């Protein structure tokens, strides 16, 4: 089974500091995609960053970057210079094949609170 | 640019009543479409997905059903709601084709409370 585990239900960080959210996954596939989504209090799901498994270089989007360790099946999200607007639930997701296509398998999420 | 709409935004329905949630996508053709449910304090559970008009696949057996009457319209229905159907329902779409990188784009969601 393809599972996604986020072991940190809640985290807190001060404004301008750096925080790392953990994610591990389990798959037997060799090529796949991983994602981090952000869900602020508005509950709109927003794509933060994506990583293709065949690419060794870690993805980066402005203040957001990932540490992708394929052998360890680890996919952590680092947020630098945290801002109050980063307060949200963060979901790690794994692309999985389904019967006639593909879908996303989500972890249970990490609630991040950025404090002044 | 592409946009995705869901309505209603909020819905309160009694147990045993019918349900119809609608999702439409603009600015793209032949997208893959998805319905997810998010229970309180939990991640997203895939309910249905569709790769084309009239083509619906279900991931989880339940009293819900889905239909895709038009290319960019996806409807989630129930004939008789259960208390356990309460939750936040999200519709999503993704690009189909060789250049896809499999990410999905989500609508604003519908908060359903069954009383």
mmCIF file with all atom_site columns, C-alpha atoms in Angstrom:
data_model
loop_
_atom_site.group_PDB
_atom_site.id
_atom_site.type_symbol
_atom_site.label_atom_id
_atom_site.label_alt_id
_atom_site.label_comp_id
_atom_site.label_asym_id
_atom_site.label_entity_id
_atom_site.label_seq_id
_atom_site.pdbx_PDB_ins_code
_atom_site.Cartn_x
_atom_site.Cartn_y
_atom_site.Cartn_z
_atom_site.occupancy
_atom_site.B_iso_or_equiv
_atom_site.pdbx_formal_charge
_atom_site.auth_seq_id
_atom_site.auth_comp_id
_atom_site.auth_asym_id
_atom_site.auth_atom_id
_atom_site.pdbx_PDB_model_num
ATOM 1   C CA . UNK A 1 1   ? 0.000   0.000  0.000   1.00 0.00 ? 1   UNK A CA 1
ATOM 2   C CA . UNK A 1 2   ? 1.142   3.512  -0.762  1.00 0.00 ? 2   UNK A CA 1
ATOM 3   C CA . UNK A 1 3   ? 0.985   5.455  2.486   1.00 0.00 ? 3   UNK A CA 1
ATOM 4   C CA . UNK A 1 4   ? 1.993   8.961  3.479   1.00 0.00 ? 4   UNK A CA 1
ATOM 5   C CA . UNK A 1 5   ? 2.949   9.695  7.082   1.00 0.00 ? 5   UNK A CA 1
ATOM 6   C CA . UNK A 1 6   ? 3.237   13.093 8.691   1.00 0.00 ? 6   UNK A CA 1
ATOM 7   C CA . UNK A 1 7   ? 4.468   12.504 12.219  1.00 0.00 ? 7   UNK A CA 1
ATOM 8   C CA . UNK A 1 8   ? 4.070   16.053 13.509  1.00 0.00 ? 8   UNK A CA 1
ATOM 9   C CA . UNK A 1 9   ? 0.398   16.912 14.121  1.00 0.00 ? 9   UNK A CA 1
ATOM 10  C CA . UNK A 1 10  ? 1.236   20.443 15.272  1.00 0.00 ? 10  UNK A CA 1
ATOM 11  C CA . UNK A 1 11  ? 4.213   22.762 15.069  1.00 0.00 ? 11  UNK A CA 1
ATOM 12  C CA . UNK A 1 12  ? 4.926   26.328 16.019  1.00 0.00 ? 12  UNK A CA 1
ATOM 13  C CA . UNK A 1 13  ? 7.556   28.761 14.794  1.00 0.00 ? 13  UNK A CA 1
ATOM 14  C CA . UNK A 1 14  ? 8.323   32.397 15.373  1.00 0.00 ? 14  UNK A CA 1
ATOM 15  C CA . UNK A 1 15  ? 8.075   34.894 12.602  1.00 0.00 ? 15  UNK A CA 1
ATOM 16  C CA . UNK A 1 16  ? 11.261  35.116 10.476  1.00 0.00 ? 16  UNK A CA 1
ATOM 17  C CA . UNK A 1 17  ? 12.534  31.768 11.753  1.00 0.00 ? 17  UNK A CA 1
ATOM 18  C CA . UNK A 1 18  ? 12.916  28.536 9.763   1.00 0.00 ? 18  UNK A CA 1
ATOM 19  C CA . UNK A 1 19  ? 10.789  25.449 10.268  1.00 0.00 ? 19  UNK A CA 1
ATOM 20  C CA . UNK A 1 20  ? 10.911  21.958 8.760   1.00 0.00 ? 20  UNK A CA 1
ATOM 21  C CA . UNK A 1 21  ? 7.868   19.730 8.347   1.00 0.00 ? 21  UNK A CA 1
ATOM 22  C CA . UNK A 1 22  ? 8.443   16.004 8.008   1.00 0.00 ? 22  UNK A CA 1
ATOM 23  C CA . UNK A 1 23  ? 6.876   13.519 5.630   1.00 0.00 ? 23  UNK A CA 1
ATOM 24  C CA . UNK A 1 24  ? 7.659   9.901  4.864   1.00 0.00 ? 24  UNK A CA 1
ATOM 25  C CA . UNK A 1 25  ? 5.990   7.690  2.311   1.00 0.00 ? 25  UNK A CA 1
ATOM 26  C CA . UNK A 1 26  ? 5.938   4.119  1.204   1.00 0.00 ? 26  UNK A CA 1
ATOM 27  C CA . UNK A 1 27  ? 5.893   2.970  -2.413  1.00 0.00 ? 27  UNK A CA 1
ATOM 28  C CA . UNK A 1 28  ? 7.304   0.290  -4.647  1.00 0.00 ? 28  UNK A CA 1
ATOM 29  C CA . UNK A 1 29  ? 7.271   2.518  -7.718  1.00 0.00 ? 29  UNK A CA 1
ATOM 30  C CA . UNK A 1 30  ? 10.491  3.951  -9.098  1.00 0.00 ? 30  UNK A CA 1
ATOM 31  C CA . UNK A 1 31  ? 9.105   7.106  -10.660 1.00 0.00 ? 31  UNK A CA 1
ATOM 32  C CA . UNK A 1 32  ? 6.512   9.216  -8.954  1.00 0.00 ? 32  UNK A CA 1
ATOM 33  C CA . UNK A 1 33  ? 5.643   12.717 -7.839  1.00 0.00 ? 33  UNK A CA 1
ATOM 34  C CA . UNK A 1 34  ? 5.405   14.254 -4.391  1.00 0.00 ? 34  UNK A CA 1
ATOM 35  C CA . UNK A 1 35  ? 3.669   17.440 -3.334  1.00 0.00 ? 35  UNK A CA 1
ATOM 36  C CA . UNK A 1 36  ? 3.168   19.771 -0.429  1.00 0.00 ? 36  UNK A CA 1
ATOM 37  C CA . UNK A 1 37  ? -0.174  21.538 -0.177  1.00 0.00 ? 37  UNK A CA 1
ATOM 38  C CA . UNK A 1 38  ? -1.120  24.349 2.169   1.00 0.00 ? 38  UNK A CA 1
ATOM 39  C CA . UNK A 1 39  ? -4.611  24.770 3.607   1.00 0.00 ? 39  UNK A CA 1
ATOM 40  C CA . UNK A 1 40  ? -5.035  28.134 5.386   1.00 0.00 ? 40  UNK A CA 1
ATOM 41  C CA . UNK A 1 41  ? -8.055  28.896 7.589   1.00 0.00 ? 41  UNK A CA 1
ATOM 42  C CA . UNK A 1 42  ? -10.040 29.666 4.434   1.00 0.00 ? 42  UNK A CA 1
ATOM 43  C CA . UNK A 1 43  ? -9.661  25.914 3.690   1.00 0.00 ? 43  UNK A CA 1
ATOM 44  C CA . UNK A 1 44  ? -8.586  26.548 0.108   1.00 0.00 ? 44  UNK A CA 1
ATOM 45  C CA . UNK A 1 45  ? -6.009  23.912 -0.837  1.00 0.00 ? 45  UNK A CA 1
ATOM 46  C CA . UNK A 1 46  ? -2.989  25.565 -2.403  1.00 0.00 ? 46  UNK A CA 1
ATOM 47  C CA . UNK A 1 47  ? -0.114  23.792 -4.098  1.00 0.00 ? 47  UNK A CA 1
ATOM 48  C CA . UNK A 1 48  ? 3.155   24.844 -2.462  1.00 0.00 ? 48  UNK A CA 1
ATOM 49  C CA . UNK A 1 49  ? 5.778   22.737 -4.183  1.00 0.00 ? 49  UNK A CA 1
ATOM 50  C CA . UNK A 1 50  ? 6.235   19.579 -6.254  1.00 0.00 ? 50  UNK A CA 1
ATOM 51  C CA . UNK A 1 51  ? 9.093   17.093 -6.592  1.00 0.00 ? 51  UNK A CA 1
ATOM 52  C CA . UNK A 1 52  ? 9.670   14.548 -9.333  1.00 0.00 ? 52  UNK A CA 1
ATOM 53  C CA . UNK A 1 53  ? 11.288  11.429 -7.976  1.00 0.00 ? 53  UNK A CA 1
ATOM 54  C CA . UNK A 1 54  ? 13.692  10.981 -10.884 1.00 0.00 ? 54  UNK A CA 1
ATOM 55  C CA . UNK A 1 55  ? 15.139  14.444 -10.291 1.00 0.00 ? 55  UNK A CA 1
ATOM 56  C CA . UNK A 1 56  ? 17.897  14.445 -7.689  1.00 0.00 ? 56  UNK A CA 1
ATOM 57  C CA . UNK A 1 57  ? 17.828  18.199 -7.252  1.00 0.00 ? 57  UNK A CA 1
ATOM 58  C CA . UNK A 1 58  ? 15.579  19.373 -4.455  1.00 0.00 ? 58  UNK A CA 1
ATOM 59  C CA . UNK A 1 59  ? 12.715  21.605 -5.549  1.00 0.00 ? 59  UNK A CA 1
ATOM 60  C CA . UNK A 1 60  ? 12.608  25.221 -4.410  1.00 0.00 ? 60  UNK A CA 1
ATOM 61  C CA . UNK A 1 61  ? 9.866   27.843 -4.621  1.00 0.00 ? 61  UNK A CA 1
ATOM 62  C CA . UNK A 1 62  ? 10.889  31.146 -3.060  1.00 0.00 ? 62  UNK A CA 1
ATOM 63  C CA . UNK A 1 63  ? 10.944  30.587 0.743   1.00 0.00 ? 63  UNK A CA 1
ATOM 64  C CA . UNK A 1 64  ? 9.823   26.970 0.393   1.00 0.00 ? 64  UNK A CA 1
ATOM 65  C CA . UNK A 1 65  ? 12.204  24.122 -0.323  1.00 0.00 ? 65  UNK A CA 1
ATOM 66  C CA . UNK A 1 66  ? 12.210  20.383 0.092   1.00 0.00 ? 66  UNK A CA 1
ATOM 67  C CA . UNK A 1 67  ? 14.727  17.841 1.268   1.00 0.00 ? 67  UNK A CA 1
ATOM 68  C CA . UNK A 1 68  ? 13.985  14.792 -0.850  1.00 0.00 ? 68  UNK A CA 1
ATOM 69  C CA . UNK A 1 69  ? 15.727  11.615 0.240   1.00 0.00 ? 69  UNK A CA 1
ATOM 70  C CA . UNK A 1 70  ? 14.568  8.933  -2.186  1.00 0.00 ? 70  UNK A CA 1
ATOM 71  C CA . UNK A 1 71  ? 16.321  6.004  -0.539  1.00 0.00 ? 71  UNK A CA 1
ATOM 72  C CA . UNK A 1 72  ? 14.903  6.921  2.831   1.00 0.00 ? 72  UNK A CA 1
ATOM 73  C CA . UNK A 1 73  ? 11.503  7.765  1.287   1.00 0.00 ? 73  UNK A CA 1
ATOM 74  C CA . UNK A 1 74  ? 11.536  11.085 3.046   1.00 0.00 ? 74  UNK A CA 1
ATOM 75  C CA . UNK A 1 75  ? 10.169  14.369 1.735   1.00 0.00 ? 75  UNK A CA 1
ATOM 76  C CA . UNK A 1 76  ? 10.426  17.242 4.211   1.00 0.00 ? 76  UNK A CA 1
ATOM 77  C CA . UNK A 1 77  ? 9.352   20.839 3.643   1.00 0.00 ? 77  UNK A CA 1
ATOM 78  C CA . UNK A 1 78  ? 11.487  23.730 4.845   1.00 0.00 ? 78  UNK A CA 1
ATOM 79  C CA . UNK A 1 79  ? 9.947   27.151 5.242   1.00 0.00 ? 79  UNK A CA 1
ATOM 80  C CA . UNK A 1 80  ? 12.482  29.949 5.585   1.00 0.00 ? 80  UNK A CA 1
ATOM 81  C CA . UNK A 1 81  ? 11.787  33.422 6.969   1.00 0.00 ? 81  UNK A CA 1
ATOM 82  C CA . UNK A 1 82  ? 8.390   32.304 8.245   1.00 0.00 ? 82  UNK A CA 1
ATOM 83  C CA . UNK A 1 83  ? 5.566   34.775 7.871   1.00 0.00 ? 83  UNK A CA 1
ATOM 84  C CA . UNK A 1 84  ? 2.277   35.081 9.721   1.00 0.00 ? 84  UNK A CA 1
ATOM 85  C CA . UNK A 1 85  ? 0.495   34.163 6.502   1.00 0.00 ? 85  UNK A CA 1
ATOM 86  C CA . UNK A 1 86  ? 2.219   30.776 6.531   1.00 0.00 ? 86  UNK A CA 1
ATOM 87  C CA . UNK A 1 87  ? -0.064  29.709 9.371   1.00 0.00 ? 87  UNK A CA 1
ATOM 88  C CA . UNK A 1 88  ? -1.998  26.786 7.899   1.00 0.00 ? 88  UNK A CA 1
ATOM 89  C CA . UNK A 1 89  ? -2.384  23.039 7.694   1.00 0.00 ? 89  UNK A CA 1
ATOM 90  C CA . UNK A 1 90  ? 0.286   21.509 5.490   1.00 0.00 ? 90  UNK A CA 1
ATOM 91  C CA . UNK A 1 91  ? -0.363  18.260 3.679   1.00 0.00 ? 91  UNK A CA 1
ATOM 92  C CA . UNK A 1 92  ? 2.186   16.015 2.071   1.00 0.00 ? 92  UNK A CA 1
ATOM 93  C CA . UNK A 1 93  ? 0.798   14.117 -0.926  1.00 0.00 ? 93  UNK A CA 1
ATOM 94  C CA . UNK A 1 94  ? 1.957   11.296 -3.144  1.00 0.00 ? 94  UNK A CA 1
ATOM 95  C CA . UNK A 1 95  ? 0.787   10.652 -6.688  1.00 0.00 ? 95  UNK A CA 1
ATOM 96  C CA . UNK A 1 96  ? -0.703  7.179  -6.893  1.00 0.00 ? 96  UNK A CA 1
ATOM 97  C CA . UNK A 1 97  ? -2.034  5.227  -9.828  1.00 0.00 ? 97  UNK A CA 1
ATOM 98  C CA . UNK A 1 98  ? -5.686  4.264  -9.657  1.00 0.00 ? 98  UNK A CA 1
ATOM 99  C CA . UNK A 1 99  ? -7.805  2.086  -11.897 1.00 0.00 ? 99  UNK A CA 1
ATOM 100 C CA . UNK A 1 100 ? -7.956  4.350  -14.937 1.00 0.00 ? 100 UNK A CA 1
ATOM 101 C CA . UNK A 1 101 ? -5.667  7.206  -14.066 1.00 0.00 ? 101 UNK A CA 1
ATOM 102 C CA . UNK A 1 102 ? -4.019  8.668  -11.037 1.00 0.00 ? 102 UNK A CA 1
ATOM 103 C CA . UNK A 1 103 ? -4.903  10.542 -7.870  1.00 0.00 ? 103 UNK A CA 1
ATOM 104 C CA . UNK A 1 104 ? -3.238  11.996 -4.796  1.00 0.00 ? 104 UNK A CA 1
ATOM 105 C CA . UNK A 1 105 ? -2.788  10.155 -1.525  1.00 0.00 ? 105 UNK A CA 1
ATOM 106 C CA . UNK A 1 106 ? -2.570  12.630 1.360   1.00 0.00 ? 106 UNK A CA 1
ATOM 107 C CA . UNK A 1 107 ? -1.018  12.494 4.784   1.00 0.00 ? 107 UNK A CA 1
ATOM 108 C CA . UNK A 1 108 ? -3.061  13.606 7.791   1.00 0.00 ? 108 UNK A CA 1
ATOM 109 C CA . UNK A 1 109 ? -1.424  16.999 7.865   1.00 0.00 ? 109 UNK A CA 1
ATOM 110 C CA . UNK A 1 110 ? 0.673   19.201 10.129  1.00 0.00 ? 110 UNK A CA 1
ATOM 111 C CA . UNK A 1 111 ? -0.865  22.290 11.661  1.00 0.00 ? 111 UNK A CA 1
ATOM 112 C CA . UNK A 1 112 ? 1.691   25.092 11.577  1.00 0.00 ? 112 UNK A CA 1
ATOM 113 C CA . UNK A 1 113 ? 1.289   28.200 13.700  1.00 0.00 ? 113 UNK A CA 1
ATOM 114 C CA . UNK A 1 114 ? 3.537   31.188 13.026  1.00 0.00 ? 114 UNK A CA 1
ATOM 115 C CA . UNK A 1 115 ? 3.718   33.512 16.004  1.00 0.00 ? 115 UNK A CA 1
ATOM 116 C CA . UNK A 1 116 ? 4.832   37.164 16.130  1.00 0.00 ? 116 UNK A CA 1
ATOM 117 C CA . UNK B 2 1   ? -6.321  30.947 -16.831 1.00 0.00 ? 1   UNK B CA 1
ATOM 118 C CA . UNK B 2 2   ? -8.144  28.059 -15.274 1.00 0.00 ? 2   UNK B CA 1
ATOM 119 C CA . UNK B 2 3   ? -10.635 28.393 -12.450 1.00 0.00 ? 3   UNK B CA 1
ATOM 120 C CA . UNK B 2 4   ? -12.702 25.902 -10.524 1.00 0.00 ? 4   UNK B CA 1
ATOM 121 C CA . UNK B 2 5   ? -16.004 26.636 -8.861  1.00 0.00 ? 5   UNK B CA 1
ATOM 122 C CA . UNK B 2 6   ? -17.974 24.758 -6.267  1.00 0.00 ? 6   UNK B CA 1
ATOM 123 C CA . UNK B 2 7   ? -21.411 25.389 -4.879  1.00 0.00 ? 7   UNK B CA 1
ATOM 124 C CA . UNK B 2 8   ? -22.944 25.703 -2.533  1.00 0.00 ? 8   UNK B CA 1
ATOM 125 C CA . UNK B 2 9   ? -20.242 26.906 -0.173  1.00 0.00 ? 9   UNK B CA 1
ATOM 126 C CA . UNK B 2 10  ? -22.138 25.767 2.908   1.00 0.00 ? 10  UNK B CA 1
ATOM 127 C CA . UNK B 2 11  ? -25.015 23.349 3.288   1.00 0.00 ? 11  UNK B CA 1
ATOM 128 C CA . UNK B 2 12  ? -26.994 22.048 6.251   1.00 0.00 ? 12  UNK B CA 1
ATOM 129 C CA . UNK B 2 13  ? -29.208 19.092 5.479   1.00 0.00 ? 13  UNK B CA 1
ATOM 130 C CA . UNK B 2 14  ? -31.259 16.673 7.625   1.00 0.00 ? 14  UNK B CA 1
ATOM 131 C CA . UNK B 2 15  ? -30.536 12.988 7.733   1.00 0.00 ? 15  UNK B CA 1
ATOM 132 C CA . UNK B 2 16  ? -32.292 11.156 4.929   1.00 0.00 ? 16  UNK B CA 1
ATOM 133 C CA . UNK B 2 17  ? -32.484 14.140 2.594   1.00 0.00 ? 17  UNK B CA 1
ATOM 134 C CA . UNK B 2 18  ? -30.912 14.160 -0.888  1.00 0.00 ? 18  UNK B CA 1
ATOM 135 C CA . UNK B 2 19  ? -27.677 15.899 -1.801  1.00 0.00 ? 19  UNK B CA 1
ATOM 136 C CA . UNK B 2 20  ? -26.292 17.529 -4.900  1.00 0.00 ? 20  UNK B CA 1
ATOM 137 C CA . UNK B 2 21  ? -22.942 19.323 -4.936  1.00 0.00 ? 21  UNK B CA 1
ATOM 138 C CA . UNK B 2 22  ? -21.695 20.837 -8.153  1.00 0.00 ? 22  UNK B CA 1
ATOM 139 C CA . UNK B 2 23  ? -18.215 21.539 -9.455  1.00 0.00 ? 23  UNK B CA 1
ATOM 140 C CA . UNK B 2 24  ? -17.299 23.261 -12.706 1.00 0.00 ? 24  UNK B CA 1
ATOM 141 C CA . UNK B 2 25  ? -13.944 24.017 -14.260 1.00 0.00 ? 25  UNK B CA 1
ATOM 142 C CA . UNK B 2 26  ? -13.227 26.838 -16.673 1.00 0.00 ? 26  UNK B CA 1
ATOM 143 C CA . UNK B 2 27  ? -10.308 27.449 -18.995 1.00 0.00 ? 27  UNK B CA 1
ATOM 144 C CA . UNK B 2 28  ? -9.319  23.874 -19.765 1.00 0.00 ? 28  UNK B CA 1
ATOM 145 C CA . UNK B 2 29  ? -10.621 20.931 -21.753 1.00 0.00 ? 29  UNK B CA 1
ATOM 146 C CA . UNK B 2 30  ? -10.975 17.274 -20.860 1.00 0.00 ? 30  UNK B CA 1
ATOM 147 C CA . UNK B 2 31  ? -9.552  17.554 -17.366 1.00 0.00 ? 31  UNK B CA 1
ATOM 148 C CA . UNK B 2 32  ? -9.383  14.733 -14.873 1.00 0.00 ? 32  UNK B CA 1
ATOM 149 C CA . UNK B 2 33  ? -11.848 15.546 -12.093 1.00 0.00 ? 33  UNK B CA 1
ATOM 150 C CA . UNK B 2 34  ? -11.882 14.428 -8.473  1.00 0.00 ? 34  UNK B CA 1
ATOM 151 C CA . UNK B 2 35  ? -14.083 14.546 -5.387  1.00 0.00 ? 35  UNK B CA 1
ATOM 152 C CA . UNK B 2 36  ? -12.394 14.415 -1.981  1.00 0.00 ? 36  UNK B CA 1
ATOM 153 C CA . UNK B 2 37  ? -13.850 14.520 1.509   1.00 0.00 ? 37  UNK B CA 1
ATOM 154 C CA . UNK B 2 38  ? -12.046 15.995 4.478   1.00 0.00 ? 38  UNK B CA 1
ATOM 155 C CA . UNK B 2 39  ? -13.387 15.021 7.876   1.00 0.00 ? 39  UNK B CA 1
ATOM 156 C CA . UNK B 2 40  ? -12.638 17.251 10.852  1.00 0.00 ? 40  UNK B CA 1
ATOM 157 C CA . UNK B 2 41  ? -8.925  17.160 11.762  1.00 0.00 ? 41  UNK B CA 1
ATOM 158 C CA . UNK B 2 42  ? -8.053  14.636 9.094   1.00 0.00 ? 42  UNK B CA 1
ATOM 159 C CA . UNK B 2 43  ? -6.517  14.489 5.651   1.00 0.00 ? 43  UNK B CA 1
ATOM 160 C CA . UNK B 2 44  ? -8.284  14.201 2.348   1.00 0.00 ? 44  UNK B CA 1
ATOM 161 C CA . UNK B 2 45  ? -9.982  10.994 1.282   1.00 0.00 ? 45  UNK B CA 1
ATOM 162 C CA . UNK B 2 46  ? -10.515 10.386 -2.427  1.00 0.00 ? 46  UNK B CA 1
ATOM 163 C CA . UNK B 2 47  ? -14.146 9.562  -3.156  1.00 0.00 ? 47  UNK B CA 1
ATOM 164 C CA . UNK B 2 48  ? -14.516 9.623  -6.943  1.00 0.00 ? 48  UNK B CA 1
ATOM 165 C CA . UNK B 2 49  ? -12.520 10.491 -10.001 1.00 0.00 ? 49  UNK B CA 1
ATOM 166 C CA . UNK B 2 50  ? -13.363 10.887 -13.659 1.00 0.00 ? 50  UNK B CA 1
ATOM 167 C CA . UNK B 2 51  ? -11.198 10.797 -16.768 1.00 0.00 ? 51  UNK B CA 1
ATOM 168 C CA . UNK B 2 52  ? -14.005 11.790 -19.146 1.00 0.00 ? 52  UNK B CA 1
ATOM 169 C CA . UNK B 2 53  ? -17.718 12.403 -19.657 1.00 0.00 ? 53  UNK B CA 1
ATOM 170 C CA . UNK B 2 54  ? -19.741 9.580  -18.140 1.00 0.00 ? 54  UNK B CA 1
ATOM 171 C CA . UNK B 2 55  ? -16.614 7.851  -16.815 1.00 0.00 ? 55  UNK B CA 1
ATOM 172 C CA . UNK B 2 56  ? -16.700 7.613  -13.032 1.00 0.00 ? 56  UNK B CA 1
ATOM 173 C CA . UNK B 2 57  ? -14.560 5.511  -10.728 1.00 0.00 ? 57  UNK B CA 1
ATOM 174 C CA . UNK B 2 58  ? -15.153 5.110  -7.015  1.00 0.00 ? 58  UNK B CA 1
ATOM 175 C CA . UNK B 2 59  ? -12.445 4.649  -4.446  1.00 0.00 ? 59  UNK B CA 1
ATOM 176 C CA . UNK B 2 60  ? -14.558 4.109  -1.366  1.00 0.00 ? 60  UNK B CA 1
ATOM 177 C CA . UNK B 2 61  ? -17.937 2.337  -1.184  1.00 0.00 ? 61  UNK B CA 1
ATOM 178 C CA . UNK B 2 62  ? -20.571 4.613  0.315   1.00 0.00 ? 62  UNK B CA 1
ATOM 179 C CA . UNK B 2 63  ? -24.005 6.019  -0.200  1.00 0.00 ? 63  UNK B CA 1
ATOM 180 C CA . UNK B 2 64  ? -22.633 8.786  -2.389  1.00 0.00 ? 64  UNK B CA 1
ATOM 181 C CA . UNK B 2 65  ? -22.483 8.812  -6.172  1.00 0.00 ? 65  UNK B CA 1
ATOM 182 C CA . UNK B 2 66  ? -20.918 11.038 -8.792  1.00 0.00 ? 66  UNK B CA 1
ATOM 183 C CA . UNK B 2 67  ? -21.731 12.002 -12.339 1.00 0.00 ? 67  UNK B CA 1
ATOM 184 C CA . UNK B 2 68  ? -20.035 13.917 -15.111 1.00 0.00 ? 68  UNK B CA 1
ATOM 185 C CA . UNK B 2 69  ? -22.718 15.089 -17.525 1.00 0.00 ? 69  UNK B CA 1
ATOM 186 C CA . UNK B 2 70  ? -20.435 17.561 -19.291 1.00 0.00 ? 70  UNK B CA 1
ATOM 187 C CA . UNK B 2 71  ? -16.702 17.782 -19.885 1.00 0.00 ? 71  UNK B CA 1
ATOM 188 C CA . UNK B 2 72  ? -16.087 20.340 -17.161 1.00 0.00 ? 72  UNK B CA 1
ATOM 189 C CA . UNK B 2 73  ? -18.913 19.549 -14.755 1.00 0.00 ? 73  UNK B CA 1
ATOM 190 C CA . UNK B 2 74  ? -18.697 17.086 -11.892 1.00 0.00 ? 74  UNK B CA 1
ATOM 191 C CA . UNK B 2 75  ? -21.588 16.400 -9.542  1.00 0.00 ? 75  UNK B CA 1
ATOM 192 C CA . UNK B 2 76  ? -21.622 14.620 -6.197  1.00 0.00 ? 76  UNK B CA 1
ATOM 193 C CA . UNK B 2 77  ? -24.970 13.218 -5.107  1.00 0.00 ? 77  UNK B CA 1
ATOM 194 C CA . UNK B 2 78  ? -26.737 11.195 -2.493  1.00 0.00 ? 78  UNK B CA 1
ATOM 195 C CA . UNK B 2 79  ? -30.310 9.936  -2.316  1.00 0.00 ? 79  UNK B CA 1
ATOM 196 C CA . UNK B 2 80  ? -30.339 9.790  1.491   1.00 0.00 ? 80  UNK B CA 1
ATOM 197 C CA . UNK B 2 81  ? -27.733 11.532 3.619   1.00 0.00 ? 81  UNK B CA 1
ATOM 198 C CA . UNK B 2 82  ? -26.230 9.943  6.721   1.00 0.00 ? 82  UNK B CA 1
ATOM 199 C CA . UNK B 2 83  ? -24.763 11.730 9.714   1.00 0.00 ? 83  UNK B CA 1
ATOM 200 C CA . UNK B 2 84  ? -21.376 10.338 8.704   1.00 0.00 ? 84  UNK B CA 1
ATOM 201 C CA . UNK B 2 85  ? -21.571 12.240 5.418   1.00 0.00 ? 85  UNK B CA 1
ATOM 202 C CA . UNK B 2 86  ? -20.807 15.490 7.228   1.00 0.00 ? 86  UNK B CA 1
ATOM 203 C CA . UNK B 2 87  ? -17.503 17.027 6.214   1.00 0.00 ? 87  UNK B CA 1
ATOM 204 C CA . UNK B 2 88  ? -15.729 19.349 3.856   1.00 0.00 ? 88  UNK B CA 1
ATOM 205 C CA . UNK B 2 89  ? -16.001 18.328 0.213   1.00 0.00 ? 89  UNK B CA 1
ATOM 206 C CA . UNK B 2 90  ? -13.358 19.387 -2.238  1.00 0.00 ? 90  UNK B CA 1
ATOM 207 C CA . UNK B 2 91  ? -13.417 19.133 -5.994  1.00 0.00 ? 91  UNK B CA 1
ATOM 208 C CA . UNK B 2 92  ? -10.150 19.113 -7.903  1.00 0.00 ? 92  UNK B CA 1
ATOM 209 C CA . UNK B 2 93  ? -8.941  18.957 -11.472 1.00 0.00 ? 93  UNK B CA 1
ATOM 210 C CA . UNK B 2 94  ? -5.697  17.991 -13.133 1.00 0.00 ? 94  UNK B CA 1
ATOM 211 C CA . UNK B 2 95  ? -4.143  18.229 -16.567 1.00 0.00 ? 95  UNK B CA 1
ATOM 212 C CA . UNK B 2 96  ? -4.202  15.223 -18.838 1.00 0.00 ? 96  UNK B CA 1
ATOM 213 C CA . UNK B 2 97  ? -1.380  14.528 -21.225 1.00 0.00 ? 97  UNK B CA 1
ATOM 214 C CA . UNK B 2 98  ? 2.291   13.876 -21.617 1.00 0.00 ? 98  UNK B CA 1
ATOM 215 C CA . UNK B 2 99  ? 3.333   17.107 -19.977 1.00 0.00 ? 99  UNK B CA 1
ATOM 216 C CA . UNK B 2 100 ? 1.351   16.531 -16.835 1.00 0.00 ? 100 UNK B CA 1
ATOM 217 C CA . UNK B 2 101 ? 3.190   16.621 -13.563 1.00 0.00 ? 101 UNK B CA 1
ATOM 218 C CA . UNK B 2 102 ? 0.166   15.230 -11.768 1.00 0.00 ? 102 UNK B CA 1
ATOM 219 C CA . UNK B 2 103 ? -0.569  18.100 -9.431  1.00 0.00 ? 103 UNK B CA 1
ATOM 220 C CA . UNK B 2 104 ? -4.184  18.826 -8.736  1.00 0.00 ? 104 UNK B CA 1
ATOM 221 C CA . UNK B 2 105 ? -5.920  22.163 -8.364  1.00 0.00 ? 105 UNK B CA 1
ATOM 222 C CA . UNK B 2 106 ? -8.677  22.482 -5.847  1.00 0.00 ? 106 UNK B CA 1
ATOM 223 C CA . UNK B 2 107 ? -11.930 24.358 -5.614  1.00 0.00 ? 107 UNK B CA 1
ATOM 224 C CA . UNK B 2 108 ? -12.978 26.384 -2.562  1.00 0.00 ? 108 UNK B CA 1
ATOM 225 C CA . UNK B 2 109 ? -14.909 23.460 -1.079  1.00 0.00 ? 109 UNK B CA 1
ATOM 226 C CA . UNK B 2 110 ? -18.378 22.847 0.349   1.00 0.00 ? 110 UNK B CA 1
ATOM 227 C CA . UNK B 2 111 ? -18.944 22.469 4.064   1.00 0.00 ? 111 UNK B CA 1
ATOM 228 C CA . UNK B 2 112 ? -21.733 19.940 4.570   1.00 0.00 ? 112 UNK B CA 1
ATOM 229 C CA . UNK B 2 113 ? -23.406 19.433 7.935   1.00 0.00 ? 113 UNK B CA 1
ATOM 230 C CA . UNK B 2 114 ? -25.919 16.639 8.256   1.00 0.00 ? 114 UNK B CA 1
ATOM 231 C CA . UNK B 2 115 ? -28.229 17.089 11.235  1.00 0.00 ? 115 UNK B CA 1
#
